[in-house]
PDB file of C-alpha atoms in Angstrom:
ATOM      1  CA  MET R 226      -0.104  -0.146  -0.147  1.00 45.00           C
ATOM      2  CA  GLY R 227       1.448   3.297  -1.433  1.00 51.00           C
ATOM      3  CA  ARG R 228       1.464   6.448   0.710  1.00 54.00           C
ATOM      4  CA  SER R 229       0.829  10.021   0.235  1.00 54.00           C
ATOM      5  CA  ARG R 230       2.154  12.623   1.907  1.00 59.00           C
ATOM      6  CA  ARG R 231       3.346  16.165   1.357  1.00 64.00           C
ATOM      7  CA  ARG R 232       6.504  17.695   1.846  1.00 69.00           C
ATOM      8  CA  ARG R 233       6.751  20.942   3.346  1.00 77.00           C
ATOM      9  CA  LEU R 234       8.999  23.747   2.534  1.00 79.00           C
ATOM     10  CA  ALA R 235      10.733  24.890   5.380  1.00 85.00           C
ATOM     11  CA  VAL R 236      10.442  28.174   4.937  1.00 86.00           C
ATOM     12  CA  PRO R 237       6.218  29.158   4.757  1.00 84.00           C
ATOM     13  CA  GLY R 238       6.509  30.875   1.105  1.00 85.00           C
ATOM     14  CA  ALA R 239       9.682  29.830  -0.303  1.00 87.00           C
ATOM     15  CA  GLU R 240       7.132  27.566  -3.130  1.00 85.00           C
ATOM     16  CA  GLU R 241       6.641  29.992  -5.190  1.00 86.00           C
ATOM     17  CA  GLY R 242      10.432  30.220  -5.451  1.00 89.00           C
ATOM     18  CA  VAL R 243      11.668  27.285  -5.227  1.00 87.00           C
ATOM     19  CA  SER R 244       8.951  25.858  -8.099  1.00 87.00           C
ATOM     20  CA  ALA R 245      11.107  28.780 -10.187  1.00 89.00           C
ATOM     21  CA  LEU R 246      14.452  27.625  -9.709  1.00 90.00           C
ATOM     22  CA  LYS R 247      13.274  24.042  -9.798  1.00 90.00           C
ATOM     23  CA  ALA R 248      12.358  25.684 -13.517  1.00 91.00           C
ATOM     24  CA  ASP R 249      14.832  27.253 -14.514  1.00 92.00           C
ATOM     25  CA  VAL R 250      17.229  24.515 -13.570  1.00 93.00           C
ATOM     26  CA  MET R 251      15.426  22.030 -15.452  1.00 93.00           C
ATOM     27  CA  ARG R 252      15.682  24.533 -18.028  1.00 93.00           C
ATOM     28  CA  LYS R 253      18.917  24.315 -18.424  1.00 93.00           C
ATOM     29  CA  GLU R 254      19.486  20.670 -18.594  1.00 92.00           C
ATOM     30  CA  GLY R 255      17.236  20.715 -20.941  1.00 93.00           C
ATOM     31  CA  TYR R 256      14.026  19.792 -20.382  1.00 92.00           C
ATOM     32  CA  SER R 257      11.507  21.038 -21.936  1.00 90.00           C
ATOM     33  CA  VAL R 258       9.331  22.469 -18.392  1.00 90.00           C
ATOM     34  CA  ASP R 259       6.432  24.509 -17.628  1.00 88.00           C
ATOM     35  CA  PRO R 260       5.713  27.606 -15.362  1.00 79.00           C
ATOM     36  CA  GLN R 261       2.712  26.589 -14.667  1.00 83.00           C
ATOM     37  CA  ARG R 262       3.535  23.237 -14.043  1.00 86.00           C
ATOM     38  CA  PRO R 263       7.806  22.843 -12.854  1.00 83.00           C
ATOM     39  CA  ASP R 264       7.199  19.416 -10.839  1.00 85.00           C
ATOM     40  CA  ALA R 265       5.919  18.100 -14.065  1.00 90.00           C
ATOM     41  CA  VAL R 266       8.784  17.700 -15.559  1.00 92.00           C
ATOM     42  CA  LYS R 267      10.075  14.523 -13.116  1.00 92.00           C
ATOM     43  CA  TYR R 268       7.925  12.883 -15.398  1.00 93.00           C
ATOM     44  CA  GLU R 269       9.959  13.498 -18.069  1.00 93.00           C
ATOM     45  CA  VAL R 270      13.513  12.335 -16.341  1.00 94.00           C
ATOM     46  CA  ALA R 271      12.205   9.528 -15.280  1.00 95.00           C
ATOM     47  CA  LYS R 272      10.653   8.540 -19.170  1.00 94.00           C
ATOM     48  CA  GLU R 273      14.380  10.028 -19.917  1.00 94.00           C
ATOM     49  CA  ILE R 274      16.558   7.193 -17.522  1.00 94.00           C
ATOM     50  CA  GLY R 275      13.865   4.391 -16.915  1.00 95.00           C
ATOM     51  CA  VAL R 276      12.088   4.618 -13.738  1.00 95.00           C
ATOM     52  CA  PRO R 277       8.251   3.861 -14.642  1.00 94.00           C
ATOM     53  CA  LEU R 278       6.970   6.917 -12.944  1.00 93.00           C
ATOM     54  CA  GLU R 279       3.217   7.847 -13.934  1.00 90.00           C
ATOM     55  CA  PRO R 280       0.657  10.484 -12.006  1.00 90.00           C
ATOM     56  CA  GLY R 281      -0.764   8.641  -8.840  1.00 87.00           C
ATOM     57  CA  ASP R 282       0.327   5.730  -6.924  1.00 87.00           C
ATOM     58  CA  ASN R 283       4.063   5.299  -7.409  1.00 88.00           C
ATOM     59  CA  GLY R 284       4.089   2.736  -4.500  1.00 86.00           C
ATOM     60  CA  LYS R 285       6.026   0.266  -6.476  1.00 91.00           C
ATOM     61  CA  LEU R 286       8.264   1.884  -7.790  1.00 92.00           C
ATOM     62  CA  THR R 287      11.975   0.674  -5.059  1.00 93.00           C
ATOM     63  CA  THR R 288      13.735   3.392  -3.355  1.00 93.00           C
ATOM     64  CA  GLU R 289      16.438   3.785  -5.070  1.00 94.00           C
ATOM     65  CA  GLU R 290      13.883   4.599  -9.055  1.00 94.00           C
ATOM     66  CA  ALA R 291      12.763   7.191  -6.978  1.00 92.00           C
ATOM     67  CA  GLY R 292      16.201   8.248  -6.283  1.00 93.00           C
ATOM     68  CA  GLN R 293      16.661   8.212  -9.665  1.00 95.00           C
ATOM     69  CA  VAL R 294      14.127  10.785 -10.302  1.00 93.00           C
ATOM     70  CA  GLY R 295      14.353  13.186  -7.509  1.00 92.00           C
ATOM     71  CA  GLY R 296      18.394  12.934  -7.324  1.00 93.00           C
ATOM     72  CA  ARG R 297      18.392  13.394 -11.110  1.00 92.00           C
ATOM     73  CA  ILE R 298      16.550  17.136 -10.667  1.00 94.00           C
ATOM     74  CA  GLY R 299      17.709  17.758  -6.561  1.00 93.00           C
ATOM     75  CA  GLY R 300      21.185  17.036  -7.614  1.00 94.00           C
ATOM     76  CA  ALA R 301      20.858  19.296 -10.281  1.00 94.00           C
ATOM     77  CA  MET R 302      19.644  22.119  -8.616  1.00 94.00           C
ATOM     78  CA  VAL R 303      22.099  21.658  -5.313  1.00 96.00           C
ATOM     79  CA  ARG R 304      24.869  22.688  -8.057  1.00 96.00           C
ATOM     80  CA  GLU R 305      22.835  25.590  -9.432  1.00 96.00           C
ATOM     81  CA  MET R 306      22.339  27.020  -5.468  1.00 95.00           C
ATOM     82  CA  ILE R 307      26.182  26.835  -4.334  1.00 97.00           C
ATOM     83  CA  ARG R 308      26.950  28.186  -7.752  1.00 96.00           C
ATOM     84  CA  MET R 309      24.450  31.271  -6.966  1.00 95.00           C
ATOM     85  CA  ALA R 310      26.158  31.359  -3.470  1.00 96.00           C
ATOM     86  CA  GLN R 311      30.033  31.889  -4.960  1.00 96.00           C
ATOM     87  CA  GLU R 312      29.055  33.858  -7.317  1.00 95.00           C
ATOM     88  CA  GLN R 313      28.028  35.489  -4.390  1.00 94.00           C
ATOM     89  CA  LEU R 314      30.766  36.058  -2.398  1.00 95.00           C
ATOM     90  CA  ARG R 315      33.154  36.653  -5.163  1.00 93.00           C
ATOM     91  CA  HIS R 316      30.234  40.364  -5.749  1.00 90.00           C
ATOM     92  CA  LYS R 317      30.539  40.710  -1.877  1.00 86.00           C
ATOM     93  CA  ARG R 318      34.281  40.861  -1.938  1.00 73.00           C
TER      94      ARG R 318
END
């Protein structure tokens, strides 16, 4: 039996900014991103890497499969946030 959980960001109201970052980063990674639904890019990523992710219940996905999709997206976002932080540090000097 699959369980549905919605992750919440630690900073209330940050959802819009995080969604915009995700859309920008994934666009730079070469994915087509609907600005109104940036989370939908996960289905394109999953298809590319052969993970059977579909809208709705994905309780049959393995942890490894889910991690491959999330890792691809999250890894790209973390790389971009590091780049942005480094850029800010360079400008403060």
